[in-house]
């Protein structure tokens, strides 16, 4: 009886070990399209057009990758220079952060498309000390290039929509703007 138990235990251990080295099987709840496949983060260099004057913002993001196609995470961006708008040339500063959803079809190709949607809260601080919390919705579309397995470069363009701005004399459209950005993305997919 002991011999049968040992042989059975040895066979189970051998099959378990071999299955770890075998090819991954697709199952109903753990298919290639839905499983956790990596972690990515990076630096964002953003240029936004306010009344035909391009202003620089810097930020970054961190996210979890699923199925090598979808990244879910958090993104943050902060203006690095005063933004001037209006006839009286009012200066303001802007910070924003929110939930990131990125879709990157054909991500195994060296160059592939990428769609980003960032939504969350932002803060506008006027030079006179006035502050306002706003809602930010920032969709963009671009391309990503896989330089190394751990380093990708992205070029995106889009439009930042601002809502709930309640500063006297300004509307949401005064703070909404087109933008272009470069992202240096670091991480690992498995």
mmCIF file with all atom_site columns, C-alpha atoms in Angstrom:
data_model
loop_
_atom_site.group_PDB
_atom_site.id
_atom_site.type_symbol
_atom_site.label_atom_id
_atom_site.label_alt_id
_atom_site.label_comp_id
_atom_site.label_asym_id
_atom_site.label_entity_id
_atom_site.label_seq_id
_atom_site.pdbx_PDB_ins_code
_atom_site.Cartn_x
_atom_site.Cartn_y
_atom_site.Cartn_z
_atom_site.occupancy
_atom_site.B_iso_or_equiv
_atom_site.pdbx_formal_charge
_atom_site.auth_seq_id
_atom_site.auth_comp_id
_atom_site.auth_asym_id
_atom_site.auth_atom_id
_atom_site.pdbx_PDB_model_num
ATOM 1   C CA . UNK A 1 1   ? 0.000   0.000  0.000   1.00 0.00 ? 1   UNK A CA 1
ATOM 2   C CA . UNK A 1 2   ? 2.874   2.382  0.822   1.00 0.00 ? 2   UNK A CA 1
ATOM 3   C CA . UNK A 1 3   ? 4.447   1.680  -2.555  1.00 0.00 ? 3   UNK A CA 1
ATOM 4   C CA . UNK A 1 4   ? 1.194   2.513  -4.402  1.00 0.00 ? 4   UNK A CA 1
ATOM 5   C CA . UNK A 1 5   ? 0.838   5.778  -2.445  1.00 0.00 ? 5   UNK A CA 1
ATOM 6   C CA . UNK A 1 6   ? 4.434   6.779  -3.189  1.00 0.00 ? 6   UNK A CA 1
ATOM 7   C CA . UNK A 1 7   ? 4.064   5.973  -6.894  1.00 0.00 ? 7   UNK A CA 1
ATOM 8   C CA . UNK A 1 8   ? 0.781   7.902  -7.051  1.00 0.00 ? 8   UNK A CA 1
ATOM 9   C CA . UNK A 1 9   ? 2.331   10.907 -5.241  1.00 0.00 ? 9   UNK A CA 1
ATOM 10  C CA . UNK A 1 10  ? 5.385   10.784 -7.501  1.00 0.00 ? 10  UNK A CA 1
ATOM 11  C CA . UNK A 1 11  ? 3.173   10.645 -10.624 1.00 0.00 ? 11  UNK A CA 1
ATOM 12  C CA . UNK A 1 12  ? 1.110   13.654 -9.424  1.00 0.00 ? 12  UNK A CA 1
ATOM 13  C CA . UNK A 1 13  ? 4.286   15.628 -8.618  1.00 0.00 ? 13  UNK A CA 1
ATOM 14  C CA . UNK A 1 14  ? 5.773   14.753 -12.034 1.00 0.00 ? 14  UNK A CA 1
ATOM 15  C CA . UNK A 1 15  ? 2.602   15.757 -13.909 1.00 0.00 ? 15  UNK A CA 1
ATOM 16  C CA . UNK A 1 16  ? 2.359   19.013 -11.947 1.00 0.00 ? 16  UNK A CA 1
ATOM 17  C CA . UNK A 1 17  ? 6.007   19.843 -12.703 1.00 0.00 ? 17  UNK A CA 1
ATOM 18  C CA . UNK A 1 18  ? 5.612   19.028 -16.388 1.00 0.00 ? 18  UNK A CA 1
ATOM 19  C CA . UNK A 1 19  ? 2.458   21.144 -16.614 1.00 0.00 ? 19  UNK A CA 1
ATOM 20  C CA . UNK A 1 20  ? 4.392   24.145 -15.268 1.00 0.00 ? 20  UNK A CA 1
ATOM 21  C CA . UNK A 1 21  ? 6.831   23.862 -18.169 1.00 0.00 ? 21  UNK A CA 1
ATOM 22  C CA . UNK A 1 22  ? 4.191   23.142 -20.782 1.00 0.00 ? 22  UNK A CA 1
ATOM 23  C CA . UNK A 1 23  ? 2.318   25.571 -22.957 1.00 0.00 ? 23  UNK A CA 1
ATOM 24  C CA . UNK A 1 24  ? -0.333  27.665 -21.214 1.00 0.00 ? 24  UNK A CA 1
ATOM 25  C CA . UNK A 1 25  ? -3.842  26.369 -21.811 1.00 0.00 ? 25  UNK A CA 1
ATOM 26  C CA . UNK A 1 26  ? -6.756  28.647 -22.493 1.00 0.00 ? 26  UNK A CA 1
ATOM 27  C CA . UNK A 1 27  ? -9.675  28.057 -20.126 1.00 0.00 ? 27  UNK A CA 1
ATOM 28  C CA . UNK A 1 28  ? -13.101 29.582 -19.676 1.00 0.00 ? 28  UNK A CA 1
ATOM 29  C CA . UNK A 1 29  ? -12.081 31.906 -16.821 1.00 0.00 ? 29  UNK A CA 1
ATOM 30  C CA . UNK A 1 30  ? -8.399  32.382 -17.625 1.00 0.00 ? 30  UNK A CA 1
ATOM 31  C CA . UNK A 1 31  ? -8.204  32.911 -21.368 1.00 0.00 ? 31  UNK A CA 1
ATOM 32  C CA . UNK A 1 32  ? -5.435  34.705 -23.229 1.00 0.00 ? 32  UNK A CA 1
ATOM 33  C CA . UNK A 1 33  ? -7.696  37.717 -23.679 1.00 0.00 ? 33  UNK A CA 1
ATOM 34  C CA . UNK A 1 34  ? -8.420  38.364 -20.010 1.00 0.00 ? 34  UNK A CA 1
ATOM 35  C CA . UNK A 1 35  ? -5.489  37.327 -17.829 1.00 0.00 ? 35  UNK A CA 1
ATOM 36  C CA . UNK A 1 36  ? -3.077  39.691 -16.088 1.00 0.00 ? 36  UNK A CA 1
ATOM 37  C CA . UNK A 1 37  ? -0.098  40.023 -18.425 1.00 0.00 ? 37  UNK A CA 1
ATOM 38  C CA . UNK A 1 38  ? 2.159   42.843 -17.228 1.00 0.00 ? 38  UNK A CA 1
ATOM 39  C CA . UNK A 1 39  ? 2.807   46.092 -15.432 1.00 0.00 ? 39  UNK A CA 1
ATOM 40  C CA . UNK A 1 40  ? 3.760   49.394 -17.096 1.00 0.00 ? 40  UNK A CA 1
ATOM 41  C CA . UNK A 1 41  ? 4.548   52.944 -16.080 1.00 0.00 ? 41  UNK A CA 1
ATOM 42  C CA . UNK A 1 42  ? 6.141   55.936 -17.664 1.00 0.00 ? 42  UNK A CA 1
ATOM 43  C CA . UNK A 1 43  ? 6.773   59.609 -18.135 1.00 0.00 ? 43  UNK A CA 1
ATOM 44  C CA . UNK A 1 44  ? 4.475   61.875 -20.153 1.00 0.00 ? 44  UNK A CA 1
ATOM 45  C CA . UNK A 1 45  ? 5.653   65.039 -21.946 1.00 0.00 ? 45  UNK A CA 1
ATOM 46  C CA . UNK A 1 46  ? 2.549   66.938 -23.045 1.00 0.00 ? 46  UNK A CA 1
ATOM 47  C CA . UNK A 1 47  ? 2.090   70.091 -25.158 1.00 0.00 ? 47  UNK A CA 1
ATOM 48  C CA . UNK A 1 48  ? -1.351  71.720 -25.064 1.00 0.00 ? 48  UNK A CA 1
ATOM 49  C CA . UNK A 1 49  ? -2.602  74.605 -27.242 1.00 0.00 ? 49  UNK A CA 1
ATOM 50  C CA . UNK A 1 50  ? -4.246  77.404 -25.238 1.00 0.00 ? 50  UNK A CA 1
ATOM 51  C CA . UNK A 1 51  ? -5.359  80.229 -27.543 1.00 0.00 ? 51  UNK A CA 1
ATOM 52  C CA . UNK A 1 52  ? -2.682  79.223 -30.097 1.00 0.00 ? 52  UNK A CA 1
ATOM 53  C CA . UNK A 1 53  ? 0.095   79.228 -27.485 1.00 0.00 ? 53  UNK A CA 1
ATOM 54  C CA . UNK A 1 54  ? 1.585   75.788 -26.761 1.00 0.00 ? 54  UNK A CA 1
ATOM 55  C CA . UNK A 1 55  ? 2.299   75.084 -23.088 1.00 0.00 ? 55  UNK A CA 1
ATOM 56  C CA . UNK A 1 56  ? 4.352   72.233 -21.606 1.00 0.00 ? 56  UNK A CA 1
ATOM 57  C CA . UNK A 1 57  ? 3.046   69.805 -18.974 1.00 0.00 ? 57  UNK A CA 1
ATOM 58  C CA . UNK A 1 58  ? 4.765   66.803 -17.452 1.00 0.00 ? 58  UNK A CA 1
ATOM 59  C CA . UNK A 1 59  ? 3.400   63.750 -15.689 1.00 0.00 ? 59  UNK A CA 1
ATOM 60  C CA . UNK A 1 60  ? 3.275   60.014 -15.734 1.00 0.00 ? 60  UNK A CA 1
ATOM 61  C CA . UNK A 1 61  ? 1.203   56.917 -15.294 1.00 0.00 ? 61  UNK A CA 1
ATOM 62  C CA . UNK A 1 62  ? 1.233   53.415 -13.834 1.00 0.00 ? 62  UNK A CA 1
ATOM 63  C CA . UNK A 1 63  ? -0.990  50.576 -14.936 1.00 0.00 ? 63  UNK A CA 1
ATOM 64  C CA . UNK A 1 64  ? -1.666  46.867 -15.038 1.00 0.00 ? 64  UNK A CA 1
ATOM 65  C CA . UNK A 1 65  ? -1.816  45.169 -18.421 1.00 0.00 ? 65  UNK A CA 1
ATOM 66  C CA . UNK A 1 66  ? -4.403  42.517 -19.278 1.00 0.00 ? 66  UNK A CA 1
ATOM 67  C CA . UNK A 1 67  ? -4.182  40.193 -22.268 1.00 0.00 ? 67  UNK A CA 1
ATOM 68  C CA . UNK A 1 68  ? -1.365  42.335 -23.721 1.00 0.00 ? 68  UNK A CA 1
ATOM 69  C CA . UNK A 1 69  ? -4.115  44.605 -25.079 1.00 0.00 ? 69  UNK A CA 1
ATOM 70  C CA . UNK A 1 70  ? -5.668  46.633 -22.228 1.00 0.00 ? 70  UNK A CA 1
ATOM 71  C CA . UNK A 1 71  ? -3.916  48.752 -19.583 1.00 0.00 ? 71  UNK A CA 1
ATOM 72  C CA . UNK A 1 72  ? -5.858  49.962 -16.543 1.00 0.00 ? 72  UNK A CA 1
ATOM 73  C CA . UNK A 1 73  ? -4.186  52.423 -14.234 1.00 0.00 ? 73  UNK A CA 1
ATOM 74  C CA . UNK A 1 74  ? -3.723  55.946 -12.913 1.00 0.00 ? 74  UNK A CA 1
ATOM 75  C CA . UNK A 1 75  ? -2.349  58.966 -14.777 1.00 0.00 ? 75  UNK A CA 1
ATOM 76  C CA . UNK A 1 76  ? -1.247  62.391 -13.508 1.00 0.00 ? 76  UNK A CA 1
ATOM 77  C CA . UNK A 1 77  ? -0.283  65.575 -15.370 1.00 0.00 ? 77  UNK A CA 1
ATOM 78  C CA . UNK A 1 78  ? 0.859   69.018 -14.170 1.00 0.00 ? 78  UNK A CA 1
ATOM 79  C CA . UNK A 1 79  ? 1.501   72.232 -16.126 1.00 0.00 ? 79  UNK A CA 1
ATOM 80  C CA . UNK A 1 80  ? 5.161   73.250 -15.966 1.00 0.00 ? 80  UNK A CA 1
ATOM 81  C CA . UNK A 1 81  ? 4.623   76.860 -17.040 1.00 0.00 ? 81  UNK A CA 1
ATOM 82  C CA . UNK A 1 82  ? 1.897   79.450 -16.518 1.00 0.00 ? 82  UNK A CA 1
ATOM 83  C CA . UNK A 1 83  ? -0.983  79.235 -18.948 1.00 0.00 ? 83  UNK A CA 1
ATOM 84  C CA . UNK A 1 84  ? -2.314  82.588 -20.193 1.00 0.00 ? 84  UNK A CA 1
ATOM 85  C CA . UNK A 1 85  ? -5.881  83.005 -21.473 1.00 0.00 ? 85  UNK A CA 1
ATOM 86  C CA . UNK A 1 86  ? -8.490  85.728 -21.949 1.00 0.00 ? 86  UNK A CA 1
ATOM 87  C CA . UNK A 1 87  ? -8.340  89.354 -23.011 1.00 0.00 ? 87  UNK A CA 1
ATOM 88  C CA . UNK A 1 88  ? -6.854  90.404 -19.673 1.00 0.00 ? 88  UNK A CA 1
ATOM 89  C CA . UNK A 1 89  ? -4.197  87.659 -20.026 1.00 0.00 ? 89  UNK A CA 1
ATOM 90  C CA . UNK A 1 90  ? -5.129  85.824 -16.846 1.00 0.00 ? 90  UNK A CA 1
ATOM 91  C CA . UNK A 1 91  ? -2.492  83.326 -15.742 1.00 0.00 ? 91  UNK A CA 1
ATOM 92  C CA . UNK A 1 92  ? -3.372  79.960 -14.286 1.00 0.00 ? 92  UNK A CA 1
ATOM 93  C CA . UNK A 1 93  ? -1.861  76.609 -13.369 1.00 0.00 ? 93  UNK A CA 1
ATOM 94  C CA . UNK A 1 94  ? -3.493  73.228 -13.990 1.00 0.00 ? 94  UNK A CA 1
ATOM 95  C CA . UNK A 1 95  ? -3.058  69.787 -12.400 1.00 0.00 ? 95  UNK A CA 1
ATOM 96  C CA . UNK A 1 96  ? -5.056  66.695 -13.209 1.00 0.00 ? 96  UNK A CA 1
ATOM 97  C CA . UNK A 1 97  ? -5.139  63.021 -12.392 1.00 0.00 ? 97  UNK A CA 1
ATOM 98  C CA . UNK A 1 98  ? -7.452  60.162 -13.054 1.00 0.00 ? 98  UNK A CA 1
ATOM 99  C CA . UNK A 1 99  ? -8.277  56.682 -14.194 1.00 0.00 ? 99  UNK A CA 1
ATOM 100 C CA . UNK A 1 100 ? -6.485  55.501 -17.350 1.00 0.00 ? 100 UNK A CA 1
ATOM 101 C CA . UNK A 1 101 ? -7.802  52.996 -19.878 1.00 0.00 ? 101 UNK A CA 1
ATOM 102 C CA . UNK A 1 102 ? -5.437  52.235 -22.762 1.00 0.00 ? 102 UNK A CA 1
ATOM 103 C CA . UNK A 1 103 ? -6.215  49.860 -25.611 1.00 0.00 ? 103 UNK A CA 1
ATOM 104 C CA . UNK A 1 104 ? -3.314  48.676 -27.756 1.00 0.00 ? 104 UNK A CA 1
ATOM 105 C CA . UNK A 1 105 ? -4.387  46.232 -30.465 1.00 0.00 ? 105 UNK A CA 1
ATOM 106 C CA . UNK A 1 106 ? -1.657  44.144 -32.100 1.00 0.00 ? 106 UNK A CA 1
ATOM 107 C CA . UNK A 1 107 ? 0.749   45.044 -29.287 1.00 0.00 ? 107 UNK A CA 1
ATOM 108 C CA . UNK A 1 108 ? 3.162   42.296 -30.354 1.00 0.00 ? 108 UNK A CA 1
ATOM 109 C CA . UNK A 1 109 ? 3.921   44.246 -33.554 1.00 0.00 ? 109 UNK A CA 1
ATOM 110 C CA . UNK A 1 110 ? 6.865   46.653 -33.403 1.00 0.00 ? 110 UNK A CA 1
ATOM 111 C CA . UNK A 1 111 ? 4.601   49.599 -34.277 1.00 0.00 ? 111 UNK A CA 1
ATOM 112 C CA . UNK A 1 112 ? 0.930   49.416 -33.314 1.00 0.00 ? 112 UNK A CA 1
ATOM 113 C CA . UNK A 1 113 ? -1.990  51.752 -32.552 1.00 0.00 ? 113 UNK A CA 1
ATOM 114 C CA . UNK A 1 114 ? -2.909  52.869 -29.031 1.00 0.00 ? 114 UNK A CA 1
ATOM 115 C CA . UNK A 1 115 ? -6.079  54.533 -27.749 1.00 0.00 ? 115 UNK A CA 1
ATOM 116 C CA . UNK A 1 116 ? -5.994  56.262 -24.339 1.00 0.00 ? 116 UNK A CA 1
ATOM 117 C CA . UNK A 1 117 ? -8.842  57.579 -22.227 1.00 0.00 ? 117 UNK A CA 1
ATOM 118 C CA . UNK A 1 118 ? -8.117  59.431 -18.996 1.00 0.00 ? 118 UNK A CA 1
ATOM 119 C CA . UNK A 1 119 ? -10.942 60.633 -16.808 1.00 0.00 ? 119 UNK A CA 1
ATOM 120 C CA . UNK A 1 120 ? -10.821 62.161 -13.367 1.00 0.00 ? 120 UNK A CA 1
ATOM 121 C CA . UNK A 1 121 ? -10.465 65.364 -11.377 1.00 0.00 ? 121 UNK A CA 1
ATOM 122 C CA . UNK A 1 122 ? -8.316  68.400 -11.995 1.00 0.00 ? 122 UNK A CA 1
ATOM 123 C CA . UNK A 1 123 ? -7.508  71.641 -10.216 1.00 0.00 ? 123 UNK A CA 1
ATOM 124 C CA . UNK A 1 124 ? -7.171  75.074 -11.801 1.00 0.00 ? 124 UNK A CA 1
ATOM 125 C CA . UNK A 1 125 ? -5.313  77.681 -9.733  1.00 0.00 ? 125 UNK A CA 1
ATOM 126 C CA . UNK A 1 126 ? -5.540  81.276 -10.919 1.00 0.00 ? 126 UNK A CA 1
ATOM 127 C CA . UNK A 1 127 ? -2.688  83.764 -10.321 1.00 0.00 ? 127 UNK A CA 1
ATOM 128 C CA . UNK A 1 128 ? -4.947  85.792 -7.993  1.00 0.00 ? 128 UNK A CA 1
ATOM 129 C CA . UNK A 1 129 ? -5.350  82.746 -5.729  1.00 0.00 ? 129 UNK A CA 1
ATOM 130 C CA . UNK A 1 130 ? -8.722  81.555 -7.005  1.00 0.00 ? 130 UNK A CA 1
ATOM 131 C CA . UNK A 1 131 ? -9.064  77.779 -7.242  1.00 0.00 ? 131 UNK A CA 1
ATOM 132 C CA . UNK A 1 132 ? -11.538 75.465 -8.847  1.00 0.00 ? 132 UNK A CA 1
ATOM 133 C CA . UNK A 1 133 ? -11.950 71.711 -9.013  1.00 0.00 ? 133 UNK A CA 1
ATOM 134 C CA . UNK A 1 134 ? -12.941 70.473 -12.466 1.00 0.00 ? 134 UNK A CA 1
ATOM 135 C CA . UNK A 1 135 ? -13.779 67.231 -14.226 1.00 0.00 ? 135 UNK A CA 1
ATOM 136 C CA . UNK A 1 136 ? -11.324 66.119 -16.934 1.00 0.00 ? 136 UNK A CA 1
ATOM 137 C CA . UNK A 1 137 ? -12.019 63.776 -19.867 1.00 0.00 ? 137 UNK A CA 1
ATOM 138 C CA . UNK A 1 138 ? -8.994  63.292 -22.104 1.00 0.00 ? 138 UNK A CA 1
ATOM 139 C CA . UNK A 1 139 ? -9.216  60.862 -25.042 1.00 0.00 ? 139 UNK A CA 1
ATOM 140 C CA . UNK A 1 140 ? -6.252  60.427 -27.375 1.00 0.00 ? 140 UNK A CA 1
ATOM 141 C CA . UNK A 1 141 ? -5.116  58.237 -30.227 1.00 0.00 ? 141 UNK A CA 1
ATOM 142 C CA . UNK A 1 142 ? -1.609  57.459 -31.387 1.00 0.00 ? 142 UNK A CA 1
ATOM 143 C CA . UNK A 1 143 ? 1.052   54.908 -32.106 1.00 0.00 ? 143 UNK A CA 1
ATOM 144 C CA . UNK A 1 144 ? 3.386   52.964 -29.871 1.00 0.00 ? 144 UNK A CA 1
ATOM 145 C CA . UNK A 1 145 ? 6.770   51.547 -30.847 1.00 0.00 ? 145 UNK A CA 1
ATOM 146 C CA . UNK A 1 146 ? 8.264   48.581 -28.994 1.00 0.00 ? 146 UNK A CA 1
ATOM 147 C CA . UNK A 1 147 ? 11.950  49.596 -28.777 1.00 0.00 ? 147 UNK A CA 1
ATOM 148 C CA . UNK A 1 148 ? 12.815  46.803 -26.306 1.00 0.00 ? 148 UNK A CA 1
ATOM 149 C CA . UNK A 1 149 ? 10.550  44.354 -24.487 1.00 0.00 ? 149 UNK A CA 1
ATOM 150 C CA . UNK A 1 150 ? 10.805  46.625 -21.424 1.00 0.00 ? 150 UNK A CA 1
ATOM 151 C CA . UNK A 1 151 ? 10.796  50.054 -23.173 1.00 0.00 ? 151 UNK A CA 1
ATOM 152 C CA . UNK A 1 152 ? 8.173   51.515 -25.522 1.00 0.00 ? 152 UNK A CA 1
ATOM 153 C CA . UNK A 1 153 ? 7.722   55.018 -26.957 1.00 0.00 ? 153 UNK A CA 1
ATOM 154 C CA . UNK A 1 154 ? 4.280   56.445 -27.642 1.00 0.00 ? 154 UNK A CA 1
ATOM 155 C CA . UNK A 1 155 ? 3.169   59.447 -29.728 1.00 0.00 ? 155 UNK A CA 1
ATOM 156 C CA . UNK A 1 156 ? -0.416  60.553 -29.063 1.00 0.00 ? 156 UNK A CA 1
ATOM 157 C CA . UNK A 1 157 ? -2.745  63.383 -29.917 1.00 0.00 ? 157 UNK A CA 1
ATOM 158 C CA . UNK A 1 158 ? -6.160  64.230 -28.570 1.00 0.00 ? 158 UNK A CA 1
ATOM 159 C CA . UNK A 1 159 ? -8.456  66.744 -26.966 1.00 0.00 ? 159 UNK A CA 1
ATOM 160 C CA . UNK A 1 160 ? -8.797  67.551 -23.258 1.00 0.00 ? 160 UNK A CA 1
ATOM 161 C CA . UNK A 1 161 ? -12.392 68.344 -22.269 1.00 0.00 ? 161 UNK A CA 1
ATOM 162 C CA . UNK A 1 162 ? -12.917 70.267 -19.035 1.00 0.00 ? 162 UNK A CA 1
ATOM 163 C CA . UNK A 1 163 ? -16.295 70.349 -17.256 1.00 0.00 ? 163 UNK A CA 1
ATOM 164 C CA . UNK A 1 164 ? -17.588 71.929 -14.029 1.00 0.00 ? 164 UNK A CA 1
ATOM 165 C CA . UNK A 1 165 ? -15.347 75.024 -14.260 1.00 0.00 ? 165 UNK A CA 1
ATOM 166 C CA . UNK A 1 166 ? -16.933 77.698 -12.081 1.00 0.00 ? 166 UNK A CA 1
ATOM 167 C CA . UNK A 1 167 ? -14.347 80.490 -12.072 1.00 0.00 ? 167 UNK A CA 1
ATOM 168 C CA . UNK A 1 168 ? -15.954 83.921 -12.678 1.00 0.00 ? 168 UNK A CA 1
ATOM 169 C CA . UNK A 1 169 ? -15.562 85.146 -16.247 1.00 0.00 ? 169 UNK A CA 1
ATOM 170 C CA . UNK A 1 170 ? -14.485 81.766 -17.675 1.00 0.00 ? 170 UNK A CA 1
ATOM 171 C CA . UNK A 1 171 ? -16.213 78.829 -19.318 1.00 0.00 ? 171 UNK A CA 1
ATOM 172 C CA . UNK A 1 172 ? -15.292 75.165 -19.697 1.00 0.00 ? 172 UNK A CA 1
ATOM 173 C CA . UNK A 1 173 ? -14.202 75.827 -23.283 1.00 0.00 ? 173 UNK A CA 1
ATOM 174 C CA . UNK A 1 174 ? -11.529 78.286 -22.069 1.00 0.00 ? 174 UNK A CA 1
ATOM 175 C CA . UNK A 1 175 ? -9.683  75.413 -20.397 1.00 0.00 ? 175 UNK A CA 1
ATOM 176 C CA . UNK A 1 176 ? -10.451 72.642 -22.921 1.00 0.00 ? 176 UNK A CA 1
ATOM 177 C CA . UNK A 1 177 ? -7.688  72.203 -25.474 1.00 0.00 ? 177 UNK A CA 1
ATOM 178 C CA . UNK A 1 178 ? -6.095  69.972 -28.122 1.00 0.00 ? 178 UNK A CA 1
ATOM 179 C CA . UNK A 1 179 ? -2.789  68.378 -27.160 1.00 0.00 ? 179 UNK A CA 1
ATOM 180 C CA . UNK A 1 180 ? 0.096   66.267 -28.434 1.00 0.00 ? 180 UNK A CA 1
ATOM 181 C CA . UNK A 1 181 ? 2.339   64.179 -26.236 1.00 0.00 ? 181 UNK A CA 1
ATOM 182 C CA . UNK A 1 182 ? 5.259   61.779 -26.085 1.00 0.00 ? 182 UNK A CA 1
ATOM 183 C CA . UNK A 1 183 ? 5.342   58.967 -23.528 1.00 0.00 ? 183 UNK A CA 1
ATOM 184 C CA . UNK A 1 184 ? 8.321   56.897 -22.479 1.00 0.00 ? 184 UNK A CA 1
ATOM 185 C CA . UNK A 1 185 ? 6.841   53.641 -21.181 1.00 0.00 ? 185 UNK A CA 1
ATOM 186 C CA . UNK A 1 186 ? 8.760   51.174 -19.017 1.00 0.00 ? 186 UNK A CA 1
ATOM 187 C CA . UNK A 1 187 ? 7.571   47.807 -17.829 1.00 0.00 ? 187 UNK A CA 1
ATOM 188 C CA . UNK A 1 188 ? 7.246   44.155 -18.558 1.00 0.00 ? 188 UNK A CA 1
ATOM 189 C CA . UNK A 1 189 ? 4.738   41.918 -20.297 1.00 0.00 ? 189 UNK A CA 1
ATOM 190 C CA . UNK A 1 190 ? 4.827   38.175 -19.829 1.00 0.00 ? 190 UNK A CA 1
#
